[in-house]
XYZ file of C-alpha atoms in Angstrom:
655
model
C 0.000 0.000 0.000
C 1.252 3.470 -0.865
C 1.331 6.134 1.814
C -0.873 8.139 -0.550
C -3.596 5.470 -0.249
C -3.911 5.593 3.547
C -6.832 7.970 3.811
C -7.072 11.701 4.473
C -6.712 13.913 7.505
C -7.351 17.520 8.428
C -4.238 19.540 9.044
C -6.127 21.913 11.293
C -7.576 19.296 13.656
C -4.449 18.355 15.646
C -3.048 20.380 18.549
C -0.465 18.072 20.143
C 3.234 18.816 19.678
C 3.930 15.994 17.236
C 1.020 16.920 14.985
C 1.974 20.601 15.131
C 5.518 19.814 13.987
C 4.370 17.678 11.063
C 1.612 20.115 10.106
C 4.147 22.935 10.012
C 6.451 20.790 7.867
C 3.698 19.992 5.365
C 2.671 23.634 5.139
C 6.296 24.674 4.683
C 6.760 22.196 1.846
C 3.523 23.317 0.198
C 4.562 26.959 0.476
C 8.008 26.402 -0.989
C 6.483 24.439 -3.883
C 4.101 27.336 -4.544
C 7.035 29.732 -4.574
C 8.798 27.439 -7.027
C 5.781 27.603 -9.337
C 5.288 31.356 -9.000
C 5.010 32.813 -12.514
C 4.019 36.260 -11.241
C 7.725 37.138 -11.312
C 7.503 37.334 -15.106
C 5.881 40.140 -17.120
C 2.210 39.448 -17.862
C 0.898 38.690 -21.331
C -0.120 41.996 -22.884
C -2.862 40.111 -24.755
C -3.929 42.920 -27.076
C -0.789 44.935 -27.872
C -0.667 48.482 -29.160
C -0.718 48.980 -32.913
C 2.785 50.419 -33.045
C 6.033 50.282 -31.066
C 9.484 51.758 -31.484
C 11.051 48.297 -31.424
C 9.665 44.808 -31.917
C 11.815 41.926 -30.680
C 10.877 38.428 -31.860
C 11.891 35.675 -29.434
C 12.243 35.927 -25.631
C 15.196 33.544 -25.392
C 18.843 33.765 -24.391
C 19.376 36.898 -26.505
C 15.864 38.289 -27.006
C 15.074 38.708 -23.318
C 18.336 40.653 -22.971
C 17.637 42.885 -25.976
C 14.079 43.736 -24.941
C 15.085 44.474 -21.362
C 18.021 46.681 -22.304
C 16.073 48.659 -24.928
C 13.262 49.295 -22.455
C 15.778 50.941 -20.120
C 15.321 54.003 -22.372
C 12.020 55.372 -21.007
C 11.080 57.144 -24.249
C 11.143 53.887 -26.269
C 8.235 51.475 -26.408
C 9.239 47.826 -26.868
C 7.166 44.782 -27.780
C 8.628 41.312 -27.166
C 6.871 38.498 -29.067
C 7.263 34.939 -27.764
C 5.722 31.751 -29.178
C 5.699 30.054 -25.767
C 4.428 30.812 -22.282
C 5.878 31.057 -18.768
C 8.439 28.490 -17.554
C 7.165 25.363 -15.792
C 7.991 24.115 -12.289
C 10.227 21.383 -13.720
C 12.350 23.959 -15.543
C 13.114 25.672 -12.239
C 14.752 22.577 -10.724
C 18.295 22.278 -12.131
C 18.647 18.483 -12.040
C 15.321 18.002 -13.863
C 16.433 19.889 -16.962
C 16.055 16.838 -19.215
C 12.378 16.370 -18.253
C 11.384 19.600 -20.028
C 12.308 18.216 -23.432
C 9.476 17.010 -25.648
C 6.978 19.138 -23.709
C 5.076 22.236 -24.800
C 8.149 24.286 -23.800
C 10.193 22.604 -26.539
C 10.021 23.037 -30.321
C 11.316 19.429 -30.395
C 12.906 19.640 -33.821
C 14.038 16.517 -35.660
C 16.810 16.972 -38.238
C 16.869 14.715 -41.279
C 18.308 11.202 -40.781
C 22.099 11.270 -40.894
C 24.372 9.118 -43.023
C 27.605 9.471 -41.041
C 26.521 10.256 -37.472
C 23.714 9.561 -34.990
C 23.526 6.017 -36.391
C 22.755 4.496 -32.986
C 19.706 6.697 -32.463
C 16.150 5.890 -33.448
C 15.696 6.834 -37.088
C 19.365 7.954 -37.226
C 18.058 11.318 -36.061
C 19.610 13.514 -33.422
C 17.039 15.356 -31.351
C 17.090 19.134 -31.301
C 15.294 20.647 -28.306
C 14.844 24.410 -28.668
C 13.103 26.600 -26.123
C 9.505 27.595 -26.865
C 9.054 29.457 -23.591
C 10.068 32.675 -21.880
C 13.840 32.405 -21.573
C 14.019 30.209 -24.685
C 16.695 27.546 -24.554
C 18.099 29.100 -21.356
C 14.973 27.592 -19.757
C 15.712 24.095 -21.102
C 19.501 23.852 -21.098
C 21.967 22.360 -18.609
C 22.870 25.812 -17.235
C 26.625 25.447 -17.864
C 28.211 28.900 -17.932
C 30.974 28.581 -20.530
C 32.221 31.497 -22.620
C 34.436 29.807 -25.165
C 37.983 30.766 -26.025
C 39.590 34.170 -26.510
C 40.743 33.096 -29.959
C 37.149 32.466 -31.032
C 36.320 36.154 -30.780
C 39.643 37.381 -32.079
C 38.925 35.090 -35.044
C 35.574 36.792 -35.613
C 37.322 40.154 -35.672
C 39.996 38.859 -38.055
C 37.237 37.948 -40.514
C 36.370 41.651 -40.755
C 33.845 41.966 -37.911
C 34.986 45.150 -36.229
C 34.382 45.353 -32.487
C 34.020 41.604 -31.896
C 37.522 40.785 -30.600
C 37.878 39.223 -27.167
C 38.868 42.379 -25.306
C 35.825 44.138 -26.774
C 33.275 41.421 -25.988
C 34.637 40.709 -22.488
C 32.935 43.799 -21.091
C 29.578 42.456 -22.272
C 30.137 39.091 -20.615
C 30.911 40.990 -17.423
C 27.985 43.380 -17.862
C 25.473 40.532 -17.605
C 27.098 38.585 -14.803
C 26.889 38.561 -11.061
C 29.372 35.883 -10.032
C 28.453 34.435 -6.672
C 31.523 32.173 -6.355
C 33.605 33.995 -3.686
C 37.026 32.986 -5.040
C 36.281 34.620 -8.400
C 34.645 37.870 -7.338
C 37.944 39.742 -7.593
C 38.796 38.251 -10.984
C 39.160 40.742 -13.866
C 37.310 38.225 -16.053
C 34.022 38.219 -14.125
C 31.263 40.701 -13.383
C 29.730 41.555 -10.024
C 26.928 43.949 -10.996
C 24.897 42.111 -13.633
C 21.459 40.501 -13.338
C 22.573 36.993 -14.395
C 23.573 35.010 -11.310
C 26.286 32.398 -11.785
C 27.693 30.175 -9.077
C 29.980 27.180 -8.911
C 27.974 23.974 -9.168
C 27.501 21.920 -6.043
C 25.511 18.792 -5.194
C 27.597 16.608 -7.491
C 28.000 12.842 -7.068
C 30.788 11.669 -4.817
C 33.345 10.189 -4.807
C 33.234 10.320 -8.614
C 33.673 14.077 -9.123
C 36.451 14.399 -6.538
C 38.240 11.511 -8.252
C 37.843 13.209 -11.641
C 39.422 16.395 -10.327
C 42.162 14.399 -8.583
C 42.953 12.694 -11.901
C 43.191 16.117 -13.550
C 45.640 17.275 -10.871
C 47.623 14.087 -11.322
C 48.032 14.920 -15.010
C 48.773 18.600 -14.339
C 45.504 19.575 -16.030
C 43.478 21.246 -13.272
C 42.248 24.764 -14.055
C 40.377 26.773 -11.445
C 38.636 28.962 -14.044
C 38.263 27.901 -17.683
C 36.440 31.214 -18.295
C 39.499 33.115 -17.106
C 43.066 33.517 -18.302
C 43.304 30.104 -19.990
C 40.715 27.614 -21.136
C 42.743 24.386 -21.173
C 42.194 22.006 -18.288
C 39.535 20.548 -16.010
C 37.347 22.384 -13.519
C 34.068 22.496 -11.622
C 31.997 24.877 -13.704
C 29.794 27.809 -12.817
C 26.135 27.506 -13.661
C 23.305 29.982 -14.188
C 21.696 29.193 -10.838
C 20.503 31.256 -7.894
C 19.350 29.877 -4.556
C 19.176 26.380 -5.999
C 16.921 27.401 -8.909
C 17.556 27.947 -12.606
C 18.443 31.475 -13.614
C 17.078 31.749 -17.151
C 17.258 35.008 -19.082
C 13.561 35.718 -18.539
C 14.157 35.671 -14.790
C 17.428 37.608 -15.003
C 16.406 40.291 -17.498
C 12.601 40.401 -17.866
C 11.557 39.995 -14.237
C 13.346 43.187 -13.120
C 11.722 44.996 -16.068
C 8.162 43.723 -15.627
C 6.997 46.986 -14.029
C 8.142 49.149 -16.937
C 5.137 50.547 -18.776
C 7.171 50.811 -21.992
C 7.808 47.027 -22.203
C 5.025 44.734 -23.404
C 5.407 40.960 -23.694
C 3.112 39.062 -26.054
C 3.045 35.342 -25.204
C 1.801 32.302 -27.133
C 2.098 34.330 -30.344
C 3.791 32.843 -33.418
C 5.584 35.405 -35.583
C 4.919 34.448 -39.207
C 6.349 37.242 -41.353
C 8.371 40.451 -41.305
C 6.518 43.231 -43.107
C 8.545 45.444 -45.470
C 7.508 48.668 -47.202
C 8.289 49.504 -50.836
C 11.751 50.708 -49.868
C 12.596 47.331 -48.269
C 12.401 48.787 -44.783
C 11.145 46.473 -42.034
C 8.021 48.171 -40.688
C 6.269 45.451 -38.715
C 5.643 41.830 -37.822
C 2.738 39.554 -38.680
C 1.834 37.011 -36.007
C -0.828 34.469 -35.072
C -2.408 34.388 -31.633
C -5.466 32.374 -30.632
C -5.976 31.424 -34.269
C -6.152 35.018 -35.468
C -3.586 36.595 -37.831
C -2.636 40.103 -36.721
C 0.054 42.694 -37.392
C 1.958 45.190 -35.286
C 4.110 48.008 -36.653
C 7.629 49.130 -35.742
C 8.655 52.791 -35.917
C 12.394 52.191 -35.598
C 13.496 48.533 -35.945
C 12.494 44.896 -35.932
C 14.932 42.606 -34.116
C 14.989 38.852 -34.711
C 16.183 36.911 -31.668
C 14.339 33.692 -32.401
C 17.430 31.479 -32.487
C 19.458 29.578 -35.055
C 16.437 27.682 -36.366
C 13.566 30.143 -36.119
C 15.398 33.326 -37.120
C 16.477 31.968 -40.533
C 13.052 30.390 -40.954
C 11.317 33.720 -40.388
C 13.757 35.569 -42.645
C 13.115 33.150 -45.499
C 9.353 33.187 -44.993
C 9.604 36.968 -45.335
C 11.572 36.910 -48.597
C 15.084 37.310 -47.180
C 17.165 34.314 -48.190
C 18.648 32.351 -51.097
C 16.832 33.408 -54.251
C 16.644 29.981 -55.909
C 15.213 28.289 -52.814
C 12.624 31.006 -52.181
C 11.495 31.062 -55.802
C 10.982 27.288 -55.706
C 8.472 27.860 -52.897
C 6.837 30.857 -54.558
C 8.093 33.380 -51.988
C 8.824 36.850 -53.447
C 12.512 37.664 -52.965
C 13.339 40.885 -51.141
C 17.044 40.259 -50.494
C 19.086 37.374 -51.922
C 21.245 36.205 -49.003
C 22.813 32.971 -47.755
C 20.265 32.553 -44.968
C 20.228 29.054 -43.461
C 23.751 28.225 -44.630
C 26.808 27.934 -42.353
C 24.984 25.724 -39.808
C 27.448 24.529 -37.159
C 26.868 22.456 -34.040
C 28.812 20.649 -31.339
C 28.731 16.851 -31.188
C 29.699 14.436 -28.461
C 30.133 10.682 -28.472
C 28.678 8.745 -25.541
C 31.617 6.400 -25.159
C 33.610 4.792 -23.677
C 31.470 3.280 -20.906
C 33.428 3.033 -17.645
C 32.441 0.831 -14.709
C 33.266 2.461 -11.384
C 33.001 1.247 -7.799
C 33.122 3.164 -4.557
C 36.043 2.313 -2.256
C 33.784 0.601 0.289
C 32.222 -1.716 -2.279
C 33.412 -5.315 -2.305
C 34.234 -5.256 -6.023
C 36.898 -2.614 -5.404
C 39.711 -4.893 -4.244
C 43.451 -4.488 -4.781
C 43.449 -6.519 -7.995
C 40.580 -4.526 -9.460
C 42.484 -1.271 -8.915
C 45.022 -2.139 -11.610
C 42.782 -3.365 -14.436
C 41.983 -1.232 -17.473
C 39.353 -3.426 -19.108
C 36.433 -5.458 -17.785
C 33.273 -7.053 -19.214
C 29.905 -5.418 -18.654
C 28.729 -8.505 -16.752
C 24.982 -8.741 -16.186
C 23.323 -6.656 -18.875
C 20.183 -4.628 -18.411
C 17.516 -5.701 -20.967
C 16.449 -2.181 -21.881
C 13.708 -3.309 -24.247
C 11.953 -5.018 -21.321
C 12.654 -2.121 -18.960
C 11.069 0.379 -21.328
C 7.974 -1.768 -21.787
C 7.569 -1.992 -18.020
C 8.049 1.766 -17.598
C 5.365 2.501 -20.184
C 2.819 0.886 -17.881
C 3.706 3.217 -15.014
C 2.061 6.578 -14.575
C 4.208 9.645 -13.792
C 3.570 9.354 -10.039
C 4.706 5.740 -9.870
C 7.625 6.348 -12.198
C 9.095 9.115 -10.066
C 8.188 7.834 -6.596
C 11.305 5.845 -5.686
C 12.592 6.533 -2.141
C 15.870 8.100 -3.271
C 14.109 10.628 -5.463
C 11.497 11.365 -2.788
C 14.290 12.055 -0.280
C 15.937 14.388 -2.803
C 12.629 16.165 -3.425
C 12.145 16.665 0.315
C 15.638 18.061 0.682
C 15.125 20.375 -2.266
C 11.753 21.711 -1.140
C 12.877 22.171 2.446
C 16.206 23.892 1.735
C 16.689 24.270 -2.056
C 19.646 21.937 -1.592
C 20.634 18.372 -2.321
C 20.941 16.485 -5.572
C 18.143 18.339 -7.377
C 19.845 21.713 -6.840
C 22.811 20.827 -9.058
C 23.674 19.235 -12.372
C 25.225 16.041 -11.073
C 28.482 15.029 -12.714
C 27.994 17.600 -15.505
C 29.474 20.020 -12.982
C 32.910 18.615 -13.870
C 34.169 19.706 -17.243
C 37.398 19.709 -19.200
C 39.067 21.214 -22.276
C 41.793 19.294 -24.082
C 44.194 19.666 -27.015
C 44.393 16.671 -29.334
C 47.247 16.302 -31.810
C 45.026 18.127 -34.318
C 44.656 21.241 -32.152
C 46.369 24.567 -32.762
C 50.005 23.992 -31.783
C 50.260 27.631 -30.680
C 48.820 26.746 -27.284
C 45.561 27.478 -25.509
C 42.994 26.610 -28.178
C 41.521 23.197 -27.279
C 39.541 21.248 -29.852
C 37.734 18.944 -27.399
C 35.519 19.497 -24.392
C 34.628 16.676 -21.999
C 31.262 16.299 -20.299
C 30.954 13.742 -17.510
C 27.883 11.628 -16.800
C 27.558 9.356 -13.776
C 24.591 7.000 -13.468
C 24.497 5.209 -10.091
C 24.187 1.453 -9.925
C 20.627 0.318 -10.486
C 19.291 3.717 -11.601
C 17.742 2.289 -14.745
C 14.954 4.880 -14.922
C 17.241 7.940 -15.225
C 19.356 6.085 -17.795
C 16.247 5.526 -19.916
C 15.114 9.116 -19.409
C 18.443 10.582 -20.495
C 19.607 7.996 -23.012
C 16.446 7.080 -24.868
C 13.891 9.792 -24.236
C 16.218 12.795 -24.276
C 19.077 11.794 -26.580
C 17.162 9.159 -28.542
C 19.491 6.146 -28.331
C 18.080 2.875 -29.662
C 18.085 -0.357 -27.646
C 21.412 -1.623 -28.978
C 23.168 1.592 -27.994
C 21.477 1.686 -24.592
C 22.544 -1.896 -23.847
C 26.138 -1.109 -24.793
C 26.438 2.198 -22.956
C 24.407 1.483 -19.822
C 24.363 -2.315 -19.772
C 26.606 -2.541 -16.699
C 24.159 -0.705 -14.419
C 22.939 -3.925 -12.808
C 26.305 -4.478 -11.137
C 28.183 -1.174 -11.114
C 27.964 2.569 -11.424
C 28.548 3.807 -14.972
C 30.697 6.797 -15.854
C 30.780 8.350 -19.324
C 33.524 10.848 -20.129
C 31.985 12.143 -23.340
C 34.420 13.716 -25.836
C 32.779 16.754 -27.406
C 33.888 18.243 -30.725
C 33.930 22.004 -30.170
C 35.327 23.289 -33.469
C 33.696 21.133 -36.151
C 34.648 21.356 -39.792
C 31.389 19.800 -41.035
C 28.842 22.438 -42.064
C 25.095 22.013 -42.540
C 22.087 24.007 -43.708
C 18.497 24.880 -42.817
C 15.839 25.277 -45.519
C 12.081 25.763 -45.566
C 9.772 22.802 -45.935
C 6.964 25.018 -47.232
C 5.517 28.520 -47.054
C 3.470 27.516 -44.019
C 5.059 29.061 -40.872
C 3.715 26.176 -38.803
C 5.774 23.646 -40.765
C 9.110 22.951 -39.105
C 12.044 23.769 -41.374
C 14.286 21.095 -42.865
C 17.435 20.762 -40.763
C 20.464 19.092 -42.351
C 23.343 19.274 -39.855
C 25.668 17.200 -42.088
C 27.338 15.809 -38.975
C 30.776 14.180 -39.269
C 30.935 14.701 -43.022
C 34.552 15.804 -42.622
C 36.961 13.027 -41.620
C 38.944 15.356 -39.358
C 35.905 15.650 -37.071
C 35.794 11.875 -36.654
C 39.543 11.615 -36.133
C 39.416 14.262 -33.416
C 36.674 12.414 -31.535
C 38.625 9.145 -31.789
C 41.571 10.908 -30.143
C 39.133 12.036 -27.475
C 38.086 8.455 -26.752
C 41.726 7.406 -26.400
C 42.383 10.205 -23.933
C 39.191 9.401 -22.006
C 40.297 5.773 -21.633
C 43.660 6.786 -20.210
C 42.141 9.474 -17.983
C 39.537 7.189 -16.428
C 41.439 3.919 -16.171
C 45.156 4.729 -16.113
C 45.334 7.504 -13.543
C 45.926 6.569 -9.920
C 42.990 8.711 -8.800
C 40.515 6.790 -10.943
C 42.092 3.350 -10.713
C 42.769 3.204 -6.998
C 40.020 5.610 -6.050
C 37.148 4.127 -8.056
C 38.442 0.812 -9.436
C 37.517 2.253 -12.830
C 37.650 -0.100 -15.797
C 36.464 0.262 -19.368
C 33.779 -2.096 -20.637
C 35.295 -4.327 -23.323
C 32.042 -5.616 -24.824
C 31.977 -4.337 -28.411
C 29.027 -2.435 -29.806
C 27.354 -5.076 -32.027
C 27.146 -2.781 -35.066
C 30.915 -2.200 -34.811
C 31.992 -5.734 -33.867
C 33.278 -6.355 -37.393
C 36.122 -3.946 -36.658
C 38.955 -5.014 -34.377
C 37.881 -4.034 -30.872
C 39.948 -1.111 -29.612
C 41.383 -0.220 -33.014
C 41.003 3.241 -34.523
C 38.576 1.758 -37.038
C 36.475 0.347 -34.204
C 36.382 3.661 -32.354
C 35.506 5.503 -35.561
C 32.531 3.181 -35.941
C 31.572 3.823 -32.302
C 31.809 7.571 -32.868
C 29.401 7.395 -35.778
C 26.923 5.260 -33.797
C 26.984 6.882 -30.356
C 27.359 10.499 -31.475
C 24.686 13.102 -30.850
C 24.229 16.845 -30.691
C 25.140 18.916 -27.643
C 22.311 21.302 -28.602
C 24.444 24.229 -29.793
C 23.341 25.125 -33.359
C 24.702 28.464 -34.577
C 25.726 30.360 -37.675
C 22.651 30.361 -39.925
C 22.602 34.162 -40.346
C 26.333 34.665 -40.565
C 27.963 37.937 -39.544
C 30.601 39.236 -41.935
C 31.904 42.161 -43.987
C 30.408 43.166 -47.335
C 33.287 41.369 -49.053
C 32.021 38.039 -47.662
C 29.394 36.692 -50.090
C 28.098 34.319 -47.400
C 27.356 37.004 -44.815
C 23.750 37.763 -43.879
C 24.350 40.540 -41.333
C 27.106 43.120 -40.943
C 29.115 43.657 -37.764
C 26.315 45.857 -36.406
C 24.020 42.831 -36.925
C 21.978 44.646 -39.594
C 20.507 42.416 -42.295
C 22.006 43.140 -45.687
C 19.873 44.474 -48.527
C 17.114 45.800 -46.265
C 16.877 48.394 -43.503
C 15.567 48.584 -39.939
C 16.074 44.848 -39.415
C 18.682 43.130 -37.254
C 19.359 39.585 -36.144
C 20.674 39.315 -32.596
C 21.149 35.716 -31.469
C 23.436 32.687 -31.941
C 22.655 32.508 -35.653
C 25.015 35.452 -36.341
C 28.141 33.596 -35.158
C 30.489 33.285 -38.169
C 32.261 30.377 -36.438
C 31.020 28.383 -33.486
C 32.616 29.136 -30.125
C 34.743 26.574 -28.293
C 32.243 25.632 -25.626
C 28.607 25.869 -24.599
C 26.756 28.618 -26.422
C 24.337 30.107 -23.881
C 26.740 32.606 -22.283
C 28.047 33.801 -25.702
C 24.466 34.243 -26.923
C 23.643 36.389 -23.895
C 26.778 38.417 -24.668
C 25.563 38.902 -28.251
C 22.252 40.152 -26.850
C 24.049 42.656 -24.621
C 26.311 43.935 -27.393
C 23.500 44.022 -29.960
C 21.247 46.055 -27.670
C 24.112 48.445 -26.991
C 24.692 48.978 -30.720
C 20.994 49.763 -31.237
C 21.045 52.246 -28.371
C 24.192 53.945 -29.663
C 22.726 54.233 -33.168
C 19.399 55.741 -32.217
C 20.555 57.916 -29.339
C 23.383 59.366 -31.421
C 20.955 59.815 -34.295
C 18.664 61.780 -32.025
């Protein structure tokens, strides 16, 4: 019998000490849950907006929330922010539950076309592309890792002819947004202390795994206290966009403080369908659909697209700004012939090798086990049967195990415990392979760590199958050892890919998702780099004293069936594994490339103005000419800050 089936009682009917204590506890938990679900912190839906604004910003995501907030700091300007989604959910507030928001109404849930050279171990050979359809955009769905990339990324942008985008020039915008809570970094010249975006060093990570990871890094001379500081190379415990144990998305950081401004209106659950141009190719408004009705709102000064690397190019092309041949095929009148949708870049990781780890007090961790590098998976979890059993469980039964209930209690009572962090993702590393720039600090791989405790089959299914999309064969190979050991994945992540993809329209219907062709691992160098990453991961996790003696770590030597024809452990075998267990890290950029007029592939100039038209800018991750060397949320927020500043400078100086 469940405790929930044992009848009801009145909280107000008991006056003895024991009942008073428990009644107070229940009320406290109910209150803290209500605070967690409080959406009144966000600006209300304007519902019926005015007919005209100075600025219209499309997309309330990582950049758009920043742009709208900063523009509305000028009291004489009226700003409308259009967002296709609604307010963030309770689940999005809890850091550890980030993966549960995917495939919900907060997620566009895009599916790229099946791949020929990557994602082969996923259902349909399709990587899954969650994108935020909610206030805060993808900053409401992501893993909250605060990573800026490398100095050379931005100096490279400037070298391409994008004036003002070098590292020293963009650093002030990173700092402008940030309030760094981590005490040891508050005096750092690389971090901000006055911004609205709270970042703090992750806690609540699994032990002893994370301490062993950092000990292994020290053993190899690769520990780095701050990979967002002087140098990027090395391993660290990252900062995350978290405050008081809750997610700090850009809606909370930038829109909540602005919700009382009468010159900022937010229109929610409204799908922007077209940019309206006048006869002089000036952007004068936006068409949108809300509650089934097609409406239009006008812009006196500018329209700003901050809808992200998928939706911004989609809206440009629907409006006649894009490659002439493609638009004419769909019968869309061409206003400006530009390479919109080209230059698509994304980060990929490979979910291998699988490492069995044991805690020092576990019987399997004996002296002999501490010296082994390889071991069989042993008893394998039959994931096909597990998934069938889980389908029969309702949400309450599925998430009611004692460990999770204890974590929920700890979180609601103190905003602490496992749910307040990102688990082993807190540990992160940047590494130079033999293919990296020999000049020094410009790593070509990032490592993300995943630890799944022994027996935690449900979370493995949630992350592996439902979030990433792995098929049963891949699940069995990666997580098959969970019946008898903890599983650690040190996932090599390709952060400067050479393979380039493209986004095109499926039709003229704005409700049709665009066609996404990432073209993953088309370039052999990308595969070779990831293979080098696997080799390093094997040595890091099984050949260091910290991992071997500390965790009895050993690599599973059961070959992936689809790759068994290659010699196990050979480069050819690992290349096959890379192609099967690879997936996106959810960082698409570049589809409205920034560049000088001499660059025929550029869509916007270095002031982020769309070429061939006027009064239209794109301010989001799609303008990146080359992808940054790390997670893209912090750089996108920086782009929002810098873009808003350029708009302010233009119009205030013009006045």
